[in-house]
Amino acid sequence: MRTVQGDASLRDVTVIFDDRPIIRGLSLEITAGLTLIRGPNGAGKTTLLRVIAGMVPIAGGERRVDGETLYIGHRPMLLRGLTARENLSFYSRFRGLQDAAVADALRGWGLDGKMDRAVERLSAGERRRAAMARVEIERVPLLLLDEPFADLDEGGITRVRDCILSARDEGRTVVVATHGHPELDALAALRLLMNEGVARAA
Amino acid sequence: MRTVQGDASLRDVTVIFDDRPIIRGLSLEITAGLTLIRGPNGAGKTTLLRVIAGMVPIAGGERRVDGETLYIGHRPMLLRGLTARENLSFYSRFRGLQDAAVADALRGWGLDGKMDRAVERLSAGERRRAAMARVEIERVPLLLLDEPFADLDEGGITRVRDCILSARDEGRTVVVATHGHPELDALAALRLLMNEGVARAA
Amino acid sequence: MNRIALVAARELRAERRQPDGIVAATTFIAVLVLLESLVVGPVIARDADVAAALFWIALAFATILTTMRSFDRELEDDALDALVALPGGRDALFGGKVLALTAMLLLVAAVGGILSLVLLDLPLALPIHLAIVVLFGVVALPPVVIVDVILALRLRARAALVPILALPVLVPQLVAATRGASAALVGDDVGALSWAGLLFAFAVVYAVLGLTIVPAAIE
Amino acid sequence: MNRIALVAARELRAERRQPDGIVAATTFIAVLVLLESLVVGPVIARDADVAAALFWIALAFATILTTMRSFDRELEDDALDALVALPGGRDALFGGKVLALTAMLLLVAAVGGILSLVLLDLPLALPIHLAIVVLFGVVALPPVVIVDVILALRLRARAALVPILALPVLVPQLVAATRGASAALVGDDVGALSWAGLLFAFAVVYAVLGLTIVPAAIE
Amino acid sequence: MIETTLERGVGLRIRPWLGIAAAASFVVASFMALIWAPADAVQGEVYRIIYVHVPSAWLAYLAFVVVFLASVGWLWSRRPLFDAIAVASAEIGVLFTGLALVAGSIWAKPTWGVWWTWEPRLVTTAVMFVMYVGYLLLRGLSTDFQRRATRAAILGVILVIDVPIVHLSVLWANSLHQLPTVLRAAGGPALDSSMLLTLMVSVAAFTLVYAYFMSARVAIELVRQERLWIRT
Ligand code: HEM
Ligand SMILES: Nc1ncnc2c1ncn2[C@@H]1O[C@H](COP(=O)(O)OP(=O)(O)OP(=O)(O)O)[C@@H](O)[C@H]1O
Ligand SMILES: Nc1ncnc2c1ncn2[C@@H]1O[C@H](COP(=O)(O)OP(=O)(O)OP(=O)(O)O)[C@@H](O)[C@H]1O
Ligand SMILES: [Mg+2]
Ligand SMILES: [Mg+2]
């Protein structure tokens, strides 16, 4: 076991859904830089990210996270009925930031002219772009991204990659779970291979 | 304009959402084999597939489709509360088929031991697998697949590709909208590039 | 016909797994009866007219709640789209939902009715007649409500629209059902049967209308 | 505090865009009052006790409906998860929802109350007292219901569980509110004020309980 | 888990003795209630139901207060033992509430002429019953341990408010039901002394039964928890 002090650490964490163990005695130190989580469907990647984000009650073990986290899941996590701009303003003001940066960031993600439309009236990729813009607006030290490339076109994928890499270069901690994008492997400080709720470094 | 009689054809179709044209005077002939729809986020790919499936009221133009269609969208389209097996049995019995093939197909898609769990308790990739199993069970002549590779691991992606290609080889018509997977380009009979609601062959 | 049965079976199965609609509706009625007798005072609540009226109002709301719940479940993950895109899916949808919801509501009405009778200690002169009135009264509710839910599908504020659309249309039925039930309670057999006949006519008219014109409205 | 205000503002904005909860609740009450006077007969319905009781029952159900709707909207696309994952999100959630829903229900109660007064042609001896009773009666409703909705969050059959959990807890409040309102209607000023005081006490107790222990239950 | 095993071991050692004590006191209480205590001056023999009715109502109170304390314990420390105590006590409390309701109804028929009537004490008791049935439903519908325990604990804390309400309900408004005769604020119990003694013995017997049920039910729950823990 490494003793490096990380931004987030799990010690012997177990998660049980429906009396079935989904994460089994998992220990993990995550430090600044890029951490990649890989593994087949149903391995427990999403559950692991949610554990780190503190969104799943853990049945055993310990979780320690320093600083604020931003988790973006399979779904866009935007409130229907509100526009993309309103959703993001809310998040940034909730973190005590100004919401001046919101419109610019959304424009940067290609939502010019669409940011004042209710999010359920955007296309799947547009919704994902709006969600990803949070990374630039909320600027938290620990990013947890679940399949961030989904639904995006070529340009969107490049933008997400750049966004991940620049967050890493700023010294933030980025944890990404994704199936594709082998080009990230070389850039990752830590690669975890999950299977049936157990993770090993790869 | 080609005059080949296709399985599906659109003539000068226009779709309007919220007083904004989403598809603009689009004409299209789709024949047996693989048709690929490409284009940036928000181009109208999903809307086009839904038009062909007859799920969107068209503001102008004509739509003609021979035979049954199967549309699988961004979302899995499985009823929550029911298990994967129950959902798929319903669909196949509704089409007048036996539901004997359901369990085998689900097993083939890697859902052994999970097919009797309510679909909302599956992982994203497992849900996608359950949805894609419909292609093998319902065996309709016209398949409309929107981003069928999403959320899937390596094995799942290969399986979807094989599934698309074998459907094509059986003479079924397969229309796929996807951002990635350039290897499909060479295999497609028709490649459409959409942008802002207009399509052109590429 | 077979397809309608399939849709109905699917609905009932989903409901059995997550008995949202049916349990909520039953609780709704039971609590309404309880609170009613508690706050209104047993003397007034025990009046056959009042008891019957409250029962049917509660049942109308229960129908609306259960139907909206049923369609909300379909809208999650776009399951309704898959059904509509099936060949014959549009046509089977209305019939299947009517069948399933009627079955569920009959159960709710039976439980709610027995609760009202017992808790309010109502006189019951003509049990068979009452059963017939309740049967036809219940059968007459779902077609109207389902049509309205389908018309308001996916609209913003649909939760608001459905009661506004449905309740005015239901008023004649509710009045007929109330009159019929209280006639059965107090022993007026001719009255009870003629109101039941009227309710049956309502049910047939709305069901036929629904089966013919609704498929066009579904997307 | 500021965060609570942000959550409340977001809720009210979403509600203004898709006025599901508020319009549904208002319709619900209005229709109930209408049907009530229609089927129950105006003479009984005009009785201060009966009218007050029905008003509060309707308002309790309206609270349950609106709250469930509010959380259902949050559950779509996992928006609630995003809120809960924010620093301080869990703590702000309860307070923000209470504020927003109270504001909405005050509107609903005002409309419903005025409708009841006008349509049922009720005597109104002490308008200010009535307003105070309604104010505190409404303020006492959301904390309880929101706690129960949070406890049942994401469970199967939550639509069934919430009324079962909430209504028994609400009974004392509903009785107090009914007594208070009918006291104000018939002109018993001491009665009205003491019931209002009791309602206020309920509101404070539940709000404090909610703010302290509920955050633990949100996931 | 060492802790759990320890708790279970202690439970195992005491439980047989509890069982014996409960059974013995029950025999004594039955004798006193049915034979030794005199008939009531006004009601005659029917009144003897009091020896079931009142203890079960009081034990229900006790059970729900225990649920409350265990719930606070869970929220405070997250020790699974507290959750086990909470379920056990809630189930037994529902049982006793049901018993008090049934015994009350049986008593009501000859004395008031009806099985049930709308009256504060009766209604609040029924409401208490429904509340804790709801508590058990919530537990039954939750599928994983941590969430279930936390949610149930919060409900357990809130619902206890109804206990004083049931107790005080007779003082509100015109009540048909007996006003407090034993647990009175002013002065001692207003009851014949041999009746009072019999009542106290029945209460003691019911308490031992409660304790016995608790130890058995908690043990079952701990085994269940342990099995779940081992499988992880
Ligand atoms: C279904 C009907 C009834 C219910 C639900 C009911 C409920 C209760 C409850 C909850 C208590 C405990 C009160 C406390 O100490 O806080 C109680 C006590 C008592 N009940 Fe009943 N009761 C019912 C019928 C009756 C009847 C018919 C009688 C006799 C006429 C009766 C006589 C008593 C007496 C004497 C006590 C003891 C009061 C005291 O010493 O504080 N109950 N009942
Ligand atoms: N709500 C739930 N209840 C019960 N089991 C669940 C639930 N959600 C997920 N699971 C199960 O937990 C396991 C891990 O799920 P998870 O979503 O973490 O997988 P994943 O690695 O993210 O998969 P994917 O690549 O498909 O997104 C799967 O076997 C899944 O079936
Ligand atoms: N319900 C709706 N109401 C109004 N506009 C909509 C609605 N759904 C989509 N749009 C708009 O229609 C356009 C086309 O959307 P569509 O979903 O067809 O795009 P797409 O090509 O599938 O995009 P993606 O690659 O992101 O999935 C987009 O600009 C989108 O904002
Ligand atoms: Mg996942
Ligand atoms: Mg799309």
mmCIF file of N, CA and C in Angstrom, chain B residues 50 53-57 68-71 74-83 86-87 90-91 93-96 119-120 127 134 138, chain C residues 2-4 6-7 10-11 13-14 17-18 70 73-79 81-90 92-93 154 219:
data_model
loop_
_atom_site.group_PDB
_atom_site.id
_atom_site.type_symbol
_atom_site.label_atom_id
_atom_site.label_comp_id
_atom_site.label_asym_id
_atom_site.label_seq_id
_atom_site.Cartn_x
_atom_site.Cartn_y
_atom_site.Cartn_z
ATOM 1 N N ARG B 50 -36.341 9.254 -35.886
ATOM 2 C CA ARG B 50 -37.691 9.186 -35.335
ATOM 3 C C ARG B 50 -38.739 9.479 -36.404
ATOM 4 N N ALA B 53 -39.142 6.297 -38.213
ATOM 5 C CA ALA B 53 -39.899 5.352 -37.379
ATOM 6 C C ALA B 53 -41.358 5.767 -37.224
ATOM 7 N N GLY B 54 -41.690 6.949 -37.701
ATOM 8 C CA GLY B 54 -43.077 7.386 -37.610
ATOM 9 C C GLY B 54 -43.445 7.913 -36.234
ATOM 10 N N MET B 55 -42.468 8.412 -35.490
ATOM 11 C CA MET B 55 -42.746 8.849 -34.133
ATOM 12 C C MET B 55 -42.796 10.356 -34.000
ATOM 13 N N VAL B 56 -42.593 11.057 -35.097
ATOM 14 C CA VAL B 56 -42.617 12.519 -35.043
ATOM 15 C C VAL B 56 -43.622 13.001 -36.083
ATOM 16 N N PRO B 57 -44.542 13.855 -35.700
ATOM 17 C CA PRO B 57 -45.468 14.379 -36.700
ATOM 18 C C PRO B 57 -44.706 15.288 -37.664
ATOM 19 N N GLU B 68 -42.275 -3.582 -41.012
ATOM 20 C CA GLU B 68 -42.145 -3.130 -39.625
ATOM 21 C C GLU B 68 -40.774 -2.506 -39.371
ATOM 22 N N THR B 69 -40.750 -1.594 -38.397
ATOM 23 C CA THR B 69 -39.477 -0.972 -38.040
ATOM 24 C C THR B 69 -39.178 -1.224 -36.567
ATOM 25 N N LEU B 70 -37.908 -1.173 -36.246
ATOM 26 C CA LEU B 70 -37.485 -1.231 -34.846
ATOM 27 C C LEU B 70 -36.545 -0.067 -34.606
ATOM 28 N N TYR B 71 -36.972 0.849 -33.730
ATOM 29 C CA TYR B 71 -36.151 2.013 -33.414
ATOM 30 C C TYR B 71 -35.610 1.861 -32.010
ATOM 31 N N HIS B 74 -31.559 6.885 -27.911
ATOM 32 C CA HIS B 74 -30.521 7.197 -26.926
ATOM 33 C C HIS B 74 -30.810 6.520 -25.597
ATOM 34 N N ARG B 75 -32.078 6.513 -25.271
ATOM 35 C CA ARG B 75 -32.466 5.873 -24.023
ATOM 36 C C ARG B 75 -32.848 4.433 -24.304
ATOM 37 N N PRO B 76 -32.791 3.577 -23.292
ATOM 38 C CA PRO B 76 -33.029 2.154 -23.559
ATOM 39 C C PRO B 76 -34.462 1.801 -23.938
ATOM 40 N N MET B 77 -35.434 2.646 -23.614
ATOM 41 C CA MET B 77 -36.825 2.374 -23.969
ATOM 42 C C MET B 77 -37.358 1.086 -23.348
ATOM 43 N N LEU B 78 -36.937 0.794 -22.152
ATOM 44 C CA LEU B 78 -37.469 -0.363 -21.434
ATOM 45 C C LEU B 78 -38.297 0.156 -20.266
ATOM 46 N N LEU B 79 -39.419 -0.507 -20.010
ATOM 47 C CA LEU B 79 -40.305 -0.024 -18.944
ATOM 48 C C LEU B 79 -39.710 -0.355 -17.584
ATOM 49 N N ARG B 80 -39.532 0.671 -16.757
ATOM 50 C CA ARG B 80 -38.982 0.432 -15.423
ATOM 51 C C ARG B 80 -39.935 -0.417 -14.596
ATOM 52 N N GLY B 81 -39.372 -1.127 -13.669
ATOM 53 C CA GLY B 81 -40.204 -1.963 -12.816
ATOM 54 C C GLY B 81 -40.253 -3.382 -13.371
ATOM 55 N N LEU B 82 -40.271 -3.505 -14.698
ATOM 56 C CA LEU B 82 -40.225 -4.840 -15.279
ATOM 57 C C LEU B 82 -38.773 -5.260 -15.460
ATOM 58 N N THR B 83 -38.568 -6.570 -15.543
ATOM 59 C CA THR B 83 -37.217 -7.058 -15.778
ATOM 60 C C THR B 83 -36.896 -6.969 -17.262
ATOM 61 N N GLU B 86 -38.887 -9.599 -19.091
ATOM 62 C CA GLU B 86 -40.304 -9.270 -19.272
ATOM 63 C C GLU B 86 -40.494 -8.213 -20.350
ATOM 64 N N ASN B 87 -39.640 -7.198 -20.339
ATOM 65 C CA ASN B 87 -39.731 -6.173 -21.363
ATOM 66 C C ASN B 87 -39.604 -6.780 -22.755
ATOM 67 N N PHE B 90 -42.482 -8.979 -23.863
ATOM 68 C CA PHE B 90 -43.631 -8.184 -24.294
ATOM 69 C C PHE B 90 -43.457 -7.745 -25.740
ATOM 70 N N TYR B 91 -42.312 -7.183 -26.059
ATOM 71 C CA TYR B 91 -42.123 -6.692 -27.421
ATOM 72 C C TYR B 91 -42.255 -7.821 -28.431
ATOM 73 N N ARG B 93 -43.789 -10.748 -28.168
ATOM 74 C CA ARG B 93 -45.151 -11.274 -28.289
ATOM 75 C C ARG B 93 -46.062 -10.272 -28.967
ATOM 76 N N PHE B 94 -45.802 -9.009 -28.765
ATOM 77 C CA PHE B 94 -46.614 -7.998 -29.419
ATOM 78 C C PHE B 94 -46.465 -8.090 -30.942
ATOM 79 N N ARG B 95 -45.280 -8.502 -31.377
ATOM 80 C CA ARG B 95 -45.082 -8.656 -32.819
ATOM 81 C C ARG B 95 -45.559 -10.015 -33.296
ATOM 82 N N GLY B 96 -46.212 -10.757 -32.402
ATOM 83 C CA GLY B 96 -46.764 -12.047 -32.811
ATOM 84 C C GLY B 96 -45.752 -13.167 -32.824
ATOM 85 N N VAL B 119 -35.109 -3.380 -14.756
ATOM 86 C CA VAL B 119 -34.121 -2.731 -15.616
ATOM 87 C C VAL B 119 -33.467 -1.514 -14.974
ATOM 88 N N GLU B 120 -34.159 -0.832 -14.050
ATOM 89 C CA GLU B 120 -33.523 0.337 -13.463
ATOM 90 C C GLU B 120 -32.422 -0.046 -12.486
ATOM 91 N N ARG B 127 -28.092 -2.129 -19.514
ATOM 92 C CA ARG B 127 -29.386 -1.720 -20.073
ATOM 93 C C ARG B 127 -29.308 -1.622 -21.582
ATOM 94 N N ARG B 134 -33.005 -6.745 -28.586
ATOM 95 C CA ARG B 134 -34.242 -6.699 -29.360
ATOM 96 C C ARG B 134 -33.981 -6.906 -30.841
ATOM 97 N N GLU B 138 -36.559 -9.508 -32.349
ATOM 98 C CA GLU B 138 -37.743 -9.085 -33.098
ATOM 99 C C GLU B 138 -37.580 -9.215 -34.619
ATOM 100 N N ASN C 2 -55.705 -9.458 -28.968
ATOM 101 C CA ASN C 2 -54.601 -10.076 -28.274
ATOM 102 C C ASN C 2 -53.586 -9.027 -27.828
ATOM 103 N N ARG C 3 -53.379 -8.039 -28.695
ATOM 104 C CA ARG C 3 -52.420 -6.998 -28.354
ATOM 105 C C ARG C 3 -52.903 -6.162 -27.189
ATOM 106 N N ILE C 4 -54.201 -5.882 -27.195
ATOM 107 C CA ILE C 4 -54.760 -5.139 -26.069
ATOM 108 C C ILE C 4 -54.521 -5.903 -24.775
ATOM 109 N N LEU C 6 -52.155 -7.965 -24.209
ATOM 110 C CA LEU C 6 -50.727 -7.901 -23.867
ATOM 111 C C LEU C 6 -50.392 -6.603 -23.149
ATOM 112 N N VAL C 7 -50.898 -5.482 -23.680
ATOM 113 C CA VAL C 7 -50.621 -4.198 -23.031
ATOM 114 C C VAL C 7 -51.196 -4.188 -21.623
ATOM 115 N N ARG C 10 -49.051 -6.279 -19.326
ATOM 116 C CA ARG C 10 -47.796 -5.597 -19.008
ATOM 117 C C ARG C 10 -48.019 -4.545 -17.935
ATOM 118 N N GLU C 11 -49.106 -3.800 -18.100
ATOM 119 C CA GLU C 11 -49.432 -2.762 -17.131
ATOM 120 C C GLU C 11 -49.665 -3.356 -15.742
ATOM 121 N N ARG C 13 -48.620 -6.121 -14.599
ATOM 122 C CA ARG C 13 -47.387 -6.674 -14.039
ATOM 123 C C ARG C 13 -46.519 -5.562 -13.462
ATOM 124 N N ALA C 14 -46.379 -4.462 -14.203
ATOM 125 C CA ALA C 14 -45.580 -3.346 -13.699
ATOM 126 C C ALA C 14 -46.186 -2.812 -12.410
ATOM 127 N N ARG C 17 -45.350 -5.021 -9.506
ATOM 128 C CA ARG C 17 -43.989 -4.816 -9.025
ATOM 129 C C ARG C 17 -43.866 -3.550 -8.197
ATOM 130 N N GLN C 18 -44.412 -2.480 -8.717
ATOM 131 C CA GLN C 18 -44.331 -1.194 -8.024
ATOM 132 C C GLN C 18 -45.736 -0.700 -7.845
ATOM 133 N N SER C 70 -49.419 5.852 -14.330
ATOM 134 C CA SER C 70 -49.167 4.813 -15.316
ATOM 135 C C SER C 70 -48.440 5.387 -16.533
ATOM 136 N N ARG C 73 -44.790 6.521 -15.761
ATOM 137 C CA ARG C 73 -43.868 5.391 -15.782
ATOM 138 C C ARG C 73 -43.458 5.066 -17.215
ATOM 139 N N GLU C 74 -44.415 5.162 -18.143
ATOM 140 C CA GLU C 74 -44.089 4.882 -19.546
ATOM 141 C C GLU C 74 -43.126 5.907 -20.115
ATOM 142 N N LEU C 75 -43.222 7.146 -19.642
ATOM 143 C CA LEU C 75 -42.387 8.192 -20.219
ATOM 144 C C LEU C 75 -40.931 8.097 -19.778
ATOM 145 N N GLU C 76 -40.699 7.518 -18.612
ATOM 146 C CA GLU C 76 -39.315 7.363 -18.169
ATOM 147 C C GLU C 76 -38.596 6.463 -19.157
ATOM 148 N N ASP C 77 -37.369 6.835 -19.492
ATOM 149 C CA ASP C 77 -36.578 6.040 -20.427
ATOM 150 C C ASP C 77 -37.291 5.798 -21.755
ATOM 151 N N ASP C 78 -38.279 6.617 -22.076
ATOM 152 C CA ASP C 78 -38.943 6.534 -23.382
ATOM 153 C C ASP C 78 -39.592 5.194 -23.678
ATOM 154 N N ALA C 79 -40.056 4.499 -22.647
ATOM 155 C CA ALA C 79 -40.674 3.195 -22.895
ATOM 156 C C ALA C 79 -41.941 3.330 -23.741
ATOM 157 N N ASP C 81 -42.448 5.338 -26.192
ATOM 158 C CA ASP C 81 -42.050 5.414 -27.595
ATOM 159 C C ASP C 81 -41.906 4.039 -28.203
ATOM 160 N N ALA C 82 -41.281 3.130 -27.432
ATOM 161 C CA ALA C 82 -41.079 1.786 -27.960
ATOM 162 C C ALA C 82 -42.416 1.115 -28.228
ATOM 163 N N LEU C 83 -43.361 1.323 -27.332
ATOM 164 C CA LEU C 83 -44.682 0.713 -27.506
ATOM 165 C C LEU C 83 -45.399 1.303 -28.715
ATOM 166 N N VAL C 84 -45.343 2.621 -28.833
ATOM 167 C CA VAL C 84 -46.040 3.288 -29.929
ATOM 168 C C VAL C 84 -45.425 2.907 -31.275
ATOM 169 N N ALA C 85 -44.121 2.674 -31.274
ATOM 170 C CA ALA C 85 -43.451 2.359 -32.534
ATOM 171 C C ALA C 85 -43.712 0.927 -32.988
ATOM 172 N N LEU C 86 -44.285 0.110 -32.120
ATOM 173 C CA LEU C 86 -44.597 -1.262 -32.533
ATOM 174 C C LEU C 86 -45.772 -1.247 -33.505
ATOM 175 N N PRO C 87 -45.834 -2.220 -34.392
ATOM 176 C CA PRO C 87 -46.972 -2.242 -35.318
ATOM 177 C C PRO C 87 -48.270 -2.501 -34.545
ATOM 178 N N GLY C 88 -49.233 -1.632 -34.697
ATOM 179 C CA GLY C 88 -50.475 -1.786 -33.954
ATOM 180 C C GLY C 88 -50.373 -1.269 -32.530
ATOM 181 N N GLY C 89 -49.231 -0.693 -32.194
ATOM 182 C CA GLY C 89 -49.013 -0.240 -30.821
ATOM 183 C C GLY C 89 -49.956 0.872 -30.408
ATOM 184 N N ARG C 90 -50.146 1.811 -31.323
ATOM 185 C CA ARG C 90 -51.033 2.927 -31.030
ATOM 186 C C ARG C 90 -52.444 2.466 -30.694
ATOM 187 N N ALA C 92 -53.444 -0.513 -29.716
ATOM 188 C CA ALA C 92 -53.562 -1.370 -28.540
ATOM 189 C C ALA C 92 -53.417 -0.573 -27.259
ATOM 190 N N LEU C 93 -52.709 0.567 -27.347
ATOM 191 C CA LEU C 93 -52.396 1.312 -26.133
ATOM 192 C C LEU C 93 -53.643 1.695 -25.351
ATOM 193 N N ARG C 154 -46.714 14.603 -22.381
ATOM 194 C CA ARG C 154 -45.478 15.325 -22.635
ATOM 195 C C ARG C 154 -45.613 16.836 -22.623
ATOM 196 N N GLU C 219 -48.372 10.432 -29.939
ATOM 197 C CA GLU C 219 -47.041 10.375 -30.549
ATOM 198 C C GLU C 219 -45.979 10.190 -29.459
#
